[in-house]
Short mmCIF file of C-alpha atoms in Angstrom, two decimals:
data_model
loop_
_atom_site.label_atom_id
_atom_site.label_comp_id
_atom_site.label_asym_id
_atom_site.label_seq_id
_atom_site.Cartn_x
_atom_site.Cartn_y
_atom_site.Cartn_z
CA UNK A 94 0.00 0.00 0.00
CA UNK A 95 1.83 3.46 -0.94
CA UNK A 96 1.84 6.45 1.64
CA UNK A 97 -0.81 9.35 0.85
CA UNK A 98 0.75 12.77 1.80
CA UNK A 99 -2.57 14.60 2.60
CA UNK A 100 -0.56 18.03 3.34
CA UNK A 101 0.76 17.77 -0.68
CA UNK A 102 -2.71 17.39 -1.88
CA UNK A 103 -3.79 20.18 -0.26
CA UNK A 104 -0.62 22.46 -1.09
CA UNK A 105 -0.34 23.21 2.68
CA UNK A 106 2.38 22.79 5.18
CA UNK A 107 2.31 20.24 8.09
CA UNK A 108 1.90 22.79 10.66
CA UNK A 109 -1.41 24.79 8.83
CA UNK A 110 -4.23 26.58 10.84
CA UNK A 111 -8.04 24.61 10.52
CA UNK A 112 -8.86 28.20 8.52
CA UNK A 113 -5.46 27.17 5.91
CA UNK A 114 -6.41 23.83 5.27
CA UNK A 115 -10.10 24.93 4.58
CA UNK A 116 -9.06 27.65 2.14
CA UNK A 117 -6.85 25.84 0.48
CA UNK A 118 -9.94 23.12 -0.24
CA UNK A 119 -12.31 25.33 -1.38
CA UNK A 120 -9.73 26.71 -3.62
CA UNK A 121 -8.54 23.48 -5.73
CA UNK A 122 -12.29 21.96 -5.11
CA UNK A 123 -13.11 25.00 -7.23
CA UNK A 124 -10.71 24.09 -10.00
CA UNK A 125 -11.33 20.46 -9.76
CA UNK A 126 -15.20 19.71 -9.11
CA UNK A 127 -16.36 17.61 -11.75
CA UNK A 128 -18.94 19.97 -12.90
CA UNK A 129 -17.14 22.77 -13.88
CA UNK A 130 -13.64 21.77 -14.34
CA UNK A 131 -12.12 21.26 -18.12
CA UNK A 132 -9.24 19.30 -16.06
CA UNK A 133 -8.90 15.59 -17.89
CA UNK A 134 -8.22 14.40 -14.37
CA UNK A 135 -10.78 16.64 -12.57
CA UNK A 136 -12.76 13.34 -11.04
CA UNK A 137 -9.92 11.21 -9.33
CA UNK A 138 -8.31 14.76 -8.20
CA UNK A 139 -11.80 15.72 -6.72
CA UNK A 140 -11.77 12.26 -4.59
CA UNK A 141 -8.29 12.98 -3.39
CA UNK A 142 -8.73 16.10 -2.41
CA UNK A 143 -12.05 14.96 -0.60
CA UNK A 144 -10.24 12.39 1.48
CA UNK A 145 -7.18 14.93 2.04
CA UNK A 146 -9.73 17.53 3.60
CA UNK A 147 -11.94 14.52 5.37
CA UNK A 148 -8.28 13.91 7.32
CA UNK A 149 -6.79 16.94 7.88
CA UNK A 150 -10.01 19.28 8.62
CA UNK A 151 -11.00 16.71 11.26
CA UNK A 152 -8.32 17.48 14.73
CA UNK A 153 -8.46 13.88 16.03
CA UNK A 154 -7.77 11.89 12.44
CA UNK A 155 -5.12 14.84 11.63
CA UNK A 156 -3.72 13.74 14.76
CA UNK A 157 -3.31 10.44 14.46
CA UNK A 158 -2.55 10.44 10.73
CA UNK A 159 0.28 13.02 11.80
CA UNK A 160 1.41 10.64 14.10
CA UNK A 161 1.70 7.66 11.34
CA UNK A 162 3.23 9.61 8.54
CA UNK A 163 6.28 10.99 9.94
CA UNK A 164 9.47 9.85 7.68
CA UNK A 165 6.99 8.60 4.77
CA UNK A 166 7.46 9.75 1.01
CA UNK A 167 4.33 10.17 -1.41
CA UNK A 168 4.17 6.65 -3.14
CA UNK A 169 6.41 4.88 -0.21
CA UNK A 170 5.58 1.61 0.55
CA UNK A 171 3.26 1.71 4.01
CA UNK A 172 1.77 -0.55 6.54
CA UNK A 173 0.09 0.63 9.75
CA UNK A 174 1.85 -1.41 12.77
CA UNK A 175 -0.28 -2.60 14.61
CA UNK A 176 -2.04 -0.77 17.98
CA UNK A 177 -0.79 2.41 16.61
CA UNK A 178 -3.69 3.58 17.52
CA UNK A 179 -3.18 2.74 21.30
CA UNK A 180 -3.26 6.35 23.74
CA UNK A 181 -5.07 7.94 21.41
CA UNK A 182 -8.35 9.92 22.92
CA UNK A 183 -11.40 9.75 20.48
CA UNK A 184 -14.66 11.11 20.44
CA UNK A 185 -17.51 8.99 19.23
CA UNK A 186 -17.47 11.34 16.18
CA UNK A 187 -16.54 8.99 13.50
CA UNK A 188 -18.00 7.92 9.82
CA UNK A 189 -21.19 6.51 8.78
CA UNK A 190 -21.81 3.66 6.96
CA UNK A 191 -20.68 4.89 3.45
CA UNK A 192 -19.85 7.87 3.95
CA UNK A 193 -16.38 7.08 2.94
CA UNK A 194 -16.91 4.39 0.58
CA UNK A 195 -14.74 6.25 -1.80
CA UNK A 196 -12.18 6.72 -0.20
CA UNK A 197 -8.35 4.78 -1.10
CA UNK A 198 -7.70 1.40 0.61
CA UNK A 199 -4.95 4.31 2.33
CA UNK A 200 -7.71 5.83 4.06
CA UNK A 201 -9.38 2.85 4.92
CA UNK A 202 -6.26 0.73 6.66
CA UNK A 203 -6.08 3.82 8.78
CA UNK A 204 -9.89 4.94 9.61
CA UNK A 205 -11.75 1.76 8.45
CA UNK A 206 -12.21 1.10 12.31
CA UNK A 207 -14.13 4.22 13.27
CA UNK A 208 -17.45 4.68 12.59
CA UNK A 209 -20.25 6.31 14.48
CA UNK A 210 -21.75 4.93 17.12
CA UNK A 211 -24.94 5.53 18.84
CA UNK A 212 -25.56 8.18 20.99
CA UNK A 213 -22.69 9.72 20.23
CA UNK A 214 -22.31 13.24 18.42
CA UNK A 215 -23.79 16.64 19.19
CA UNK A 216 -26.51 17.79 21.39
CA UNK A 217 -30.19 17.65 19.68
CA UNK A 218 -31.31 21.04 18.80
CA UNK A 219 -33.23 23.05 20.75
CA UNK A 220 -31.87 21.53 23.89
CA UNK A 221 -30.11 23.87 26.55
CA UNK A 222 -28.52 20.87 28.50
CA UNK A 223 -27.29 17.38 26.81
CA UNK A 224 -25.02 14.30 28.17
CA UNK A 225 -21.52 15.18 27.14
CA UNK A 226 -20.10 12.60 24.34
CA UNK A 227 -18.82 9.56 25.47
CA UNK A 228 -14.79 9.11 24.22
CA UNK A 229 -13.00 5.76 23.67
CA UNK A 230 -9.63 4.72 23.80
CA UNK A 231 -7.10 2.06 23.19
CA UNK A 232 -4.94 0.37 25.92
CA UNK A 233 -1.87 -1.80 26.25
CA UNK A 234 -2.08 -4.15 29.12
CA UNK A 235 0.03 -6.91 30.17
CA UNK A 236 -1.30 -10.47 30.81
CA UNK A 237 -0.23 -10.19 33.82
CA UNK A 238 -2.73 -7.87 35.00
CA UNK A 239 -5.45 -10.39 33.64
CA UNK A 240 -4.72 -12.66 36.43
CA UNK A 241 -4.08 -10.18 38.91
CA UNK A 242 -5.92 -7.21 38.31
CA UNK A 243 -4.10 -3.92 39.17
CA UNK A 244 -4.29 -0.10 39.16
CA UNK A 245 -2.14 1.15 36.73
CA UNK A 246 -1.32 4.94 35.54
CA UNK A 247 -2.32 4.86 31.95
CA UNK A 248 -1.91 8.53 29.80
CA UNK A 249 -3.99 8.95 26.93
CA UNK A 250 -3.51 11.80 24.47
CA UNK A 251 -6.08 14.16 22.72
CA UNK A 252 -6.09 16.27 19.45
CA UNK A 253 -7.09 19.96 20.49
CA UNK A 254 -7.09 23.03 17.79
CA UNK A 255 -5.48 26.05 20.01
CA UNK A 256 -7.18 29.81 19.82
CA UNK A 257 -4.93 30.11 15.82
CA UNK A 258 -6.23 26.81 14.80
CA UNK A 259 -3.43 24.92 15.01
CA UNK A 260 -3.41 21.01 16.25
CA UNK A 261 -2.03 20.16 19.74
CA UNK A 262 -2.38 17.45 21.66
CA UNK A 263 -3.26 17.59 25.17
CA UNK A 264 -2.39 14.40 27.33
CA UNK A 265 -3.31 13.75 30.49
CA UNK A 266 -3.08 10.61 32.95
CA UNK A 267 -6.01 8.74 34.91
CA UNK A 268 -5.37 6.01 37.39
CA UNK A 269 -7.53 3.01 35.65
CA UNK A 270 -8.68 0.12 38.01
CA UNK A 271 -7.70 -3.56 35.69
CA UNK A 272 -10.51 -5.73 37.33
CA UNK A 273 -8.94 -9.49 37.24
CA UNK A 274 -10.36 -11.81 34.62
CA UNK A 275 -9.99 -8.66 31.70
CA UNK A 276 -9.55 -10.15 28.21
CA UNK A 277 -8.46 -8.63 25.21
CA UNK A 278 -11.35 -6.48 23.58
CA UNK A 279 -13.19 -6.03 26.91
CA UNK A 280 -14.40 -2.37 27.49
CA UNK A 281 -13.52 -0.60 30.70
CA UNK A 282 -16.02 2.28 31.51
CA UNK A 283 -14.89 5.32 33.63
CA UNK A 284 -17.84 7.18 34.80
CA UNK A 285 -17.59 10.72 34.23
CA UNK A 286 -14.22 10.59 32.29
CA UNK A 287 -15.50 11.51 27.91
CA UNK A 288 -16.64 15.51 27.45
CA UNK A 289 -18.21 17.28 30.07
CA UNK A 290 -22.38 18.23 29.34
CA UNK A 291 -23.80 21.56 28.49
CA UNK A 292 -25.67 23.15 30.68
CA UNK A 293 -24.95 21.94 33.50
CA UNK A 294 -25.46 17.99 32.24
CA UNK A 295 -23.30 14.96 33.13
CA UNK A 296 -20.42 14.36 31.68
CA UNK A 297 -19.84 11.29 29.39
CA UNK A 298 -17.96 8.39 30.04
CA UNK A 299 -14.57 7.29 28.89
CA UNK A 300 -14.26 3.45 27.80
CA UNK A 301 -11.45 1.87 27.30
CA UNK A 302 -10.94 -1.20 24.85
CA UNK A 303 -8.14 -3.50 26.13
CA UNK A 304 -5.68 -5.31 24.13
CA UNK A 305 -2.77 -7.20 25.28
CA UNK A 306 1.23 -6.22 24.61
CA UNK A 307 2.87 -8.70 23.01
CA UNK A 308 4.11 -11.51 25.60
CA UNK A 309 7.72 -13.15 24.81
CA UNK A 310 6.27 -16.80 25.47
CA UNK A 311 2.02 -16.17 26.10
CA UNK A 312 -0.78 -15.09 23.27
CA UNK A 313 -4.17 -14.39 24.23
CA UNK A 314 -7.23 -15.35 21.85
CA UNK A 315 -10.63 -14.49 24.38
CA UNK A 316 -10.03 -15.94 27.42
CA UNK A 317 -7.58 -18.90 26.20
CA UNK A 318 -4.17 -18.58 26.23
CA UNK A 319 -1.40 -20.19 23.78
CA UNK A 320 2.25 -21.88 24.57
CA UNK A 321 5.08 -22.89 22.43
CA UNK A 322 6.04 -25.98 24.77
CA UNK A 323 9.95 -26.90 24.62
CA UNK A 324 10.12 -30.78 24.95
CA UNK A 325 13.24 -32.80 25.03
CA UNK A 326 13.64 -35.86 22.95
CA UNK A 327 13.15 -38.18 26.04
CA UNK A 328 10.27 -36.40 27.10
CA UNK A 329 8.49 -37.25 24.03
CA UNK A 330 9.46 -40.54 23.42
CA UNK A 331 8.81 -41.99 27.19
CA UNK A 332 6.60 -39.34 28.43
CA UNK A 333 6.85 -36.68 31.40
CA UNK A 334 5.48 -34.84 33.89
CA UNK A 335 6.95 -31.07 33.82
CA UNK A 336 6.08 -27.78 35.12
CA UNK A 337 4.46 -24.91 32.89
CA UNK A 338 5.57 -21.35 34.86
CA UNK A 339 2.07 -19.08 34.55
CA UNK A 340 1.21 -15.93 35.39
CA UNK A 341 -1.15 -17.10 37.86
CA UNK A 342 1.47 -19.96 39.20
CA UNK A 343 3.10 -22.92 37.84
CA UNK A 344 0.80 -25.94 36.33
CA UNK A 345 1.82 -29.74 36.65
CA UNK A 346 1.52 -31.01 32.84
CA UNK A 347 1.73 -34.20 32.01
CA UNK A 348 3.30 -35.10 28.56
CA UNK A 349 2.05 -38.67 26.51
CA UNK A 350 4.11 -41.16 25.56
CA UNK A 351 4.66 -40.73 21.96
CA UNK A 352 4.18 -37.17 21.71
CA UNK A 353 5.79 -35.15 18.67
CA UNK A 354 6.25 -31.89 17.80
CA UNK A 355 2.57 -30.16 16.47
CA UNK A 356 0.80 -32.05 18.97
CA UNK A 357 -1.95 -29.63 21.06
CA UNK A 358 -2.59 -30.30 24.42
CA UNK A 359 -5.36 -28.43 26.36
CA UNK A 360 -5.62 -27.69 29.94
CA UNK A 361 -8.78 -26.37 31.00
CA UNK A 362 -9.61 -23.75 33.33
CA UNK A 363 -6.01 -22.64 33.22
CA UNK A 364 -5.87 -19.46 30.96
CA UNK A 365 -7.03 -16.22 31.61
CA UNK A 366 -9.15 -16.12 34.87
CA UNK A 367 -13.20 -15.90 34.90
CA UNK A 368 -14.13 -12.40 35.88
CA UNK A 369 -15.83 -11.04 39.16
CA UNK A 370 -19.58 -11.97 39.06
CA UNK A 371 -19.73 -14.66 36.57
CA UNK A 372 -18.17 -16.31 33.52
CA UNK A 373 -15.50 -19.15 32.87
CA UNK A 374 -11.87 -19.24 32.97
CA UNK A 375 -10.31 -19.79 29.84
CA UNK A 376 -8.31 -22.80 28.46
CA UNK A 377 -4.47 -23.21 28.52
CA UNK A 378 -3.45 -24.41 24.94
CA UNK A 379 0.02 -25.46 24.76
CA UNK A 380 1.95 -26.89 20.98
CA UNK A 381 4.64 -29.28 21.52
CA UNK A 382 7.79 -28.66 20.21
CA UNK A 383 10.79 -31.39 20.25
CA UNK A 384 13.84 -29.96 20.75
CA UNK A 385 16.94 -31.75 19.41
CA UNK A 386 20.01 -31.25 22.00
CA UNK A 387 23.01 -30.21 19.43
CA UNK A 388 25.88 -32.67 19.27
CA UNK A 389 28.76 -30.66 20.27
CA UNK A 390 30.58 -32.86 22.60
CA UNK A 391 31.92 -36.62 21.95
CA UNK A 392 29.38 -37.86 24.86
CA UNK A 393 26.50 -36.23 22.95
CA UNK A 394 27.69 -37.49 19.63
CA UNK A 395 28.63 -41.23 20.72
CA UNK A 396 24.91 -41.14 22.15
CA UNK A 397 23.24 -39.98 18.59
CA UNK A 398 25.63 -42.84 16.85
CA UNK A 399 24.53 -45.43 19.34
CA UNK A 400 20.99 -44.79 18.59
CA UNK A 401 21.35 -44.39 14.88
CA UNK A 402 22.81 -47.97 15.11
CA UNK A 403 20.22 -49.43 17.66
CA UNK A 404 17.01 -47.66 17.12
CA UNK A 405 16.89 -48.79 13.32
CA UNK A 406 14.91 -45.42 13.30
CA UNK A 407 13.79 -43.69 9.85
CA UNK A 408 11.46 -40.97 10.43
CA UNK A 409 10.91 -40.57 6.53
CA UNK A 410 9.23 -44.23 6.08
CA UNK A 411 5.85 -42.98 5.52
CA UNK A 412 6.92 -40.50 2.80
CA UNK A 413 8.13 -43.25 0.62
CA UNK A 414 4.90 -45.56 1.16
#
């Protein structure tokens, strides 16, 4: 997928007002539209500029689009990594259901995920007092925490326009209870915590959708949890019982005779935790892996010839059946 430079398209520089950016739109829109322009190009320019403006007019997607693009080239090859999104305050404010069906597969790697939800938005006319919006965020978590729960400082950041126009970003820091059992996707609510009401009204709430850092030996799908399981040759061949180290405490595993590498084994009850007031604890799912010692000494490799004499083995007999 090739890099869009949004600020090119418009002809303004990365650090223009909300009043550039718009007069710079209406401008080439004016030379462009379809309807009027003798441009041989005027339609696919028209879209781009569209999709430019849709970005860079709107504080929070300028923000995080700003965020993306540093060090990227028009026409570069790009790919979003993934959670870049993560600390990044949103309002509900986000695109309805075709509203940008014309827009570059660009646009949509970046904004495909936010859409307009209900409730959200402004106040109803004719209404002196309304519920302030609700705001969501992303959040990075460790495992850990699912098993645990914790408090844990977490700082979000959100896109402001200051008194010229220009985009800031104001970040501030909330202490976020992590009730135990929390699985990847779950939404946190925090009462109070999205834009405050007019006149006079409650404020809306901030939720939080949780998804899980990376984890050098755990991933998390729902409430199960998968392991790469090391197994020595011996362990495989005669069967073992070994101990799997967990967030929540070591587990006693037992490993069949016969095992090879592929094999699934499923522990139940042993992944993530249920949550407070109800639910199941997920499974532990752990892929066996037979790991060959190397033979670097002459011990090791007098053992490997004494098998290869004895054991009359040939693990490629099936292939040739």
């Amino acid at each position: 997928m090739e890099f869009k430079d949004y600020y090119q398209i418009l002809g303004v520089p990365r650090d223009a007002t909300a009043e550039d950016i718009k007069k710079s739109f209406r401008k080439l829109a004016r030379k462009y539209h379809p309807d009027v322009s003798k441009e041989a190009d005027a339609e696919a320019r028209m879209k781009e500029l569209n999709e430019a403006n849709a970005v860079l007019s709107d504080p929070e997607k300028r923000a995080a689009y700003d965020q993306l693009g540093r060090g990227y080239q028009p026409g570069q090859e790009f790919r979003p990594p993934p959670d870049w999104d993560a600390g990044f305050e949103f309002s509900g404010r986000g695109f309805a259901p075709g509203e940008a069906a014309d827009f570059s597969d660009f646009f949509a790697e970046l904004f495909g995920g936010m859409r307009s939800r209900p409730g959200f938005g402004a106040a109803p006319r004719g209404r002196f007092e309304a519920r302030g919006e609700d705001h969501h965020a992303k959040v990075l978590l460790d495992i850990e925490d699912a098993f645990t729960g914790a408090t844990r400082q977490i700082s979000l950041r959100a896109p402001r326009s200051d008194a010229q126009g220009r985009l800031t970003l104001v970040e501030r820091t909330l202490n976020v209870k992590i009730p135990q059992g929390v699985h990847a996707g779950q939404v946190i609510r925090l009462a109070g915590q999205g834009a405050p009401g007019i006149g006079g009204a409650t404020a809306g709430d901030l939720l939080l959708e949780v998804q899980f850092r990376p984890h050098p030996r755990l991933r998390a799908h729902g409430r199960d949890l998968h392991l790469r399981l090391p197994v020595a040759p011996w362990e495989a061949a005669l069967g073992a019982v070994i101990s799997v180290e967990l967030p929540g405490g070591s587990v006693k595993l037992r490993i069949p005779e016969g095992a090879q590498s592929g094999r699934q084994l499923r522990v139940r009850g042993k992944g993530i935790p249920a949550a407070q007031g109800g639910g199941a604890a997920g499974d532990l799912l752990l892929d066996i892996e037979v790991v060959v010692p190397p033979a670097k000494t002459p011990q090791a490799r007098e053992l490997y010839e004494r098998m290869a004499r004895e054991l009359a083995f040939d693990p490629r007999q099936e292939e040739r059946v």
